[in-house]
Amino acid sequence: MNNANRYIDKSILGIFAHPDDETSSAGCTFTKFAQMGANVTVITATRGELGTLGTGDLSVSRKELPAVRERELSKVLSLFGANPPILLGYKDQEVELEKTEVISGRLRDHMELIQPDVVITFGPQGISRHSDHIAIHRAALSAFNSYEQDTDKKVSLLYVAIPELVAKEFDLDIDGPETQPNVFVSTHEYIDVKVKALRTYRSQEDAQEFAEWLENSSEYYESFKIVDVDEDAVITFENLLED
């Protein structure tokens, strides 16, 4: 089979809190598998209206920021070869105020339409302990469990995860499954796309800082934690998409 069509019948869904979460967490992964035919969709809970107000020569007002970040997100997903974003419309830093079952129900409805084979989202500590990230984890986990029970196909839930040493380098106060990745994606062919995507988020200082870090990094890969497998198991992302 042509490599561009290898996963033509597969679907990957990312569920995140803010525009740019998808890029920092899995930009190379989304690009790689979109180029191999997979249907890639990203659901974003908020428009990130409490983010920074521009970098470099870009200055954005607080009122303008939500629309700016939505445009940035759309451009980035197009760059990945993914579908246009699905925005849930929650307010930045207020996702936790909504009942988990309400968010979960909305996510479950989207899963029913998208029929993902793999779902990528935050783990229990939200990789950075951000309240929106943690709220999305809870809702996505609940939605996935319901979806998994009702589907006949093999489906996998992945948490964004980074090794403990890397977490310390970025001053992330996390432990548990989010520092114990067991699914690794080689990124060397796609790192330029990830950097370009981060640079597209010109409104956000964190995105620019991460892009600079990547440009100066000699080794980088994206990693995830799949739960409910043997503790020492190391799995390739391709394994999750094989029948």
Steps between C-alpha positions, in 0.01 A plus 500: 500500500615853423637648823275804454198268521626260765256623765230633270232322704631612840407798714695686769334744740680750721314662789663804658423814697661789310626583151868390480454210748463268202827620346710483816358157584473320167571724202745259339274204567199664341708603197660159454179303502300754302765463229445125520129538433349510848206729569628739769263716705566730796241614753597811697303601808579874506629775275776582747384854565718538812825428318779746428430799276752456223872451446759683294334768292152353552283672759147373565228643722325279751179542302669392176692206646232226477450557127876523444563171677217330313654611169841378615351162592329465163823580315695250708255215447506568127879484517474158666257375237228469765134597489383848604481537879198416710463765772287431806473868593592490868672796664872478571563387860130426547474149353504351849183697582297288258378162620724220379203302372389791282841535331530123479163475329603752238828319440319168480273640228804610300662158545189335364530709184880481464540133599863539613736205523734698725416783740779725633439725800648614830570268790369543856737788580450676170878499428522846666231474770295764317139478619364501142732213404390294799132566429547391139679184615205402718242569232700333222563191712130468580402550136759248382387235748143534374612495137720195555212307655274568203739437210604167356839616374831524680546848648783652703524790743835678527609755756757762409810389693864598529789327679566621853833660409336705226222603737762631742674690219175685435428542874183293475377374835352171384544132572320173439390394151584836343870439569489135391451505121478168319401616151766688304481679166817585309477865400813578297310514169230727640675725750515786249121488471463511878733798527314679221171428677631639828627808316150541355376560855655846495267618774645257754832536681509136613464378141789718386720386787428134425574555131836651591574207731421253222721687254790456742424141599708220352252227591124513535209259478135506597386254761179383657369265765252230413341368814384147577798325342794314653716739701813434294328496161632737235261547210529681170222730389475288186408200717192686617376552144555145378199269484 
